[in-house]
mmCIF file of C-alpha atoms in Angstrom:
data_model
loop_
_atom_site.group_PDB
_atom_site.id
_atom_site.type_symbol
_atom_site.label_atom_id
_atom_site.label_comp_id
_atom_site.label_asym_id
_atom_site.label_seq_id
_atom_site.Cartn_x
_atom_site.Cartn_y
_atom_site.Cartn_z
ATOM 1 C CA MET A 1 -21.016 7.895 -7.108
ATOM 2 C CA SER A 2 -17.268 7.870 -7.578
ATOM 3 C CA GLU A 3 -15.712 9.586 -10.552
ATOM 4 C CA PHE A 4 -13.271 6.649 -10.588
ATOM 5 C CA GLU A 5 -14.427 3.248 -11.742
ATOM 6 C CA GLY A 6 -12.781 -0.078 -12.403
ATOM 7 C CA VAL A 7 -8.999 0.101 -12.576
ATOM 8 C CA GLU A 8 -8.832 3.692 -11.322
ATOM 9 C CA ASP A 9 -10.892 2.833 -8.245
ATOM 10 C CA THR A 10 -8.571 -0.035 -7.312
ATOM 11 C CA LEU A 11 -5.728 2.460 -6.958
ATOM 12 C CA PHE A 12 -7.421 4.373 -4.161
ATOM 13 C CA ILE A 13 -9.008 1.608 -2.066
ATOM 14 C CA PRO A 14 -5.730 0.131 -0.691
ATOM 15 C CA LEU A 15 -4.201 3.595 -0.285
ATOM 16 C CA THR A 16 -7.251 4.758 1.675
ATOM 17 C CA ALA A 17 -7.034 1.669 3.890
ATOM 18 C CA ARG A 18 -3.331 2.239 4.626
ATOM 19 C CA ILE A 19 -4.027 5.893 5.486
ATOM 20 C CA THR A 20 -6.940 4.994 7.779
ATOM 21 C CA VAL A 21 -5.021 2.302 9.665
ATOM 22 C CA SER A 22 -1.884 4.451 9.904
ATOM 23 C CA LYS A 23 -3.966 7.152 11.586
ATOM 24 C CA ASN A 24 -6.053 4.910 13.854
ATOM 25 C CA PHE A 25 -3.796 1.923 14.599
ATOM 26 C CA PRO A 26 -0.175 3.068 14.045
ATOM 27 C CA GLU A 27 1.111 0.470 16.511
ATOM 28 C CA TYR A 28 -0.135 -2.241 14.113
ATOM 29 C CA PHE A 29 0.709 -0.655 10.753
ATOM 30 C CA PHE A 30 2.191 2.712 9.899
ATOM 31 C CA ASP A 31 2.751 4.000 6.382
ATOM 32 C CA GLN A 32 4.277 7.470 6.328
ATOM 33 C CA LYS A 33 4.345 7.627 2.515
ATOM 34 C CA ALA A 34 0.626 6.801 2.321
ATOM 35 C CA LEU A 35 -0.109 9.625 4.753
ATOM 36 C CA GLU A 36 1.910 11.969 2.533
ATOM 37 C CA MET A 37 -0.224 10.872 -0.444
ATOM 38 C CA GLU A 38 -3.539 11.549 1.312
ATOM 39 C CA ASP A 39 -4.189 14.633 -0.825
ATOM 40 C CA LEU A 40 -4.330 12.391 -3.913
ATOM 41 C CA ILE A 41 -7.630 10.971 -2.731
ATOM 42 C CA LYS A 42 -10.291 13.112 -4.279
ATOM 43 C CA ASP A 43 -13.204 10.773 -3.529
ATOM 44 C CA LYS A 44 -13.510 10.648 0.259
ATOM 45 C CA LYS A 45 -16.477 8.274 -0.069
ATOM 46 C CA ILE A 46 -14.103 5.316 -0.449
ATOM 47 C CA ASP A 47 -13.409 5.423 3.279
ATOM 48 C CA GLU A 48 -17.072 6.021 4.119
ATOM 49 C CA ASN A 49 -18.203 3.052 1.997
ATOM 50 C CA SER A 50 -15.671 0.621 3.490
ATOM 51 C CA THR A 51 -16.202 -1.464 6.589
ATOM 52 C CA GLN A 52 -13.582 -1.550 9.304
ATOM 53 C CA TYR A 53 -13.119 -5.245 8.502
ATOM 54 C CA SER A 54 -12.365 -4.581 4.819
ATOM 55 C CA ILE A 55 -9.929 -1.807 5.742
ATOM 56 C CA ILE A 56 -8.061 -3.985 8.260
ATOM 57 C CA ALA A 57 -8.105 -6.988 5.870
ATOM 58 C CA ASN A 58 -6.643 -4.847 3.102
ATOM 59 C CA VAL A 59 -3.849 -3.594 5.349
ATOM 60 C CA ALA A 60 -3.245 -7.110 6.722
ATOM 61 C CA ARG A 61 -2.394 -8.153 3.169
ATOM 62 C CA SER A 62 0.133 -5.321 2.898
ATOM 63 C CA TYR A 63 1.558 -6.157 6.324
ATOM 64 C CA ASN A 64 2.020 -9.833 5.428
ATOM 65 C CA LEU A 65 3.508 -9.092 2.002
ATOM 66 C CA ASP A 66 5.961 -6.682 3.648
ATOM 67 C CA ARG A 67 7.072 -9.406 6.099
ATOM 68 C CA MET A 68 7.448 -11.995 3.307
ATOM 69 C CA THR A 69 9.445 -9.550 1.193
ATOM 70 C CA GLU A 70 11.715 -8.671 4.121
ATOM 71 C CA GLU A 71 12.306 -12.369 4.840
ATOM 72 C CA PHE A 72 13.157 -12.954 1.177
ATOM 73 C CA ILE A 73 15.624 -10.052 1.180
ATOM 74 C CA ASP A 74 17.198 -11.282 4.442
ATOM 75 C CA LYS A 75 17.583 -14.785 3.005
ATOM 76 C CA HIS A 76 18.893 -13.824 -0.439
ATOM 77 C CA GLY A 77 20.761 -10.590 0.246
ATOM 78 C CA LYS A 78 21.311 -8.832 -3.051
ATOM 79 C CA CYS A 79 18.168 -9.571 -5.056
ATOM 80 C CA ASN A 80 15.432 -8.130 -7.228
ATOM 81 C CA ILE A 81 11.907 -7.476 -5.984
ATOM 82 C CA VAL A 82 9.300 -7.242 -8.736
ATOM 83 C CA ASN A 83 5.947 -5.738 -7.808
ATOM 84 C CA LEU A 84 3.358 -6.037 -10.571
ATOM 85 C CA GLY A 85 0.192 -3.953 -10.593
ATOM 86 C CA VAL A 86 1.809 -1.581 -8.126
ATOM 87 C CA GLY A 87 -0.704 1.260 -8.453
ATOM 88 C CA LEU A 88 -0.284 3.593 -5.495
ATOM 89 C CA GLU A 89 1.469 0.918 -3.408
ATOM 90 C CA THR A 90 4.076 2.273 -0.977
ATOM 91 C CA SER A 91 5.801 -0.962 0.063
ATOM 92 C CA TYR A 92 9.148 0.245 -1.272
ATOM 93 C CA TYR A 93 9.114 2.993 1.362
ATOM 94 C CA ARG A 94 7.994 0.684 4.184
ATOM 95 C CA ILE A 95 10.553 -2.052 3.546
ATOM 96 C CA ASP A 96 14.212 -1.718 4.377
ATOM 97 C CA GLY A 97 15.416 -2.820 0.955
ATOM 98 C CA LYS A 98 19.060 -3.120 1.978
ATOM 99 C CA ASN A 99 20.694 -4.487 -1.171
ATOM 100 C CA ALA A 100 17.455 -5.271 -3.009
ATOM 101 C CA LEU A 101 16.584 -3.592 -6.269
ATOM 102 C CA PHE A 102 12.860 -2.890 -6.614
ATOM 103 C CA PHE A 103 11.034 -2.953 -9.951
ATOM 104 C CA GLU A 104 7.475 -1.663 -9.777
ATOM 105 C CA VAL A 105 5.243 -1.979 -12.831
ATOM 106 C CA ASP A 106 1.679 -0.905 -13.511
ATOM 107 C CA LEU A 107 -0.745 -0.494 -16.348
ATOM 108 C CA LEU A 108 -0.515 2.767 -18.268
ATOM 109 C CA LYS A 109 -3.377 4.086 -20.343
#
């Protein structure tokens, strides 16, 4: 059983997926910052308890959000990007922000 439950667990699931796909399918999705954060994952069972489908689906969401954000930045130039519930999200590092200003907010306990 994980020592993380609820909100805490949701931080590690997407990060684990991005690490797994970056290692196994870097031609599809590569997240250098997620790989650098791999040591933050104390519960290795997250990866073991996930199906390949759920891992790929999770990363597909990140991939698509990255593309939509990049298109928005390209269209609007200087703009603000607000990412709510950011957790351990690394999109800021994956996206060429150009003139965009990123605001990333999460719940603090």
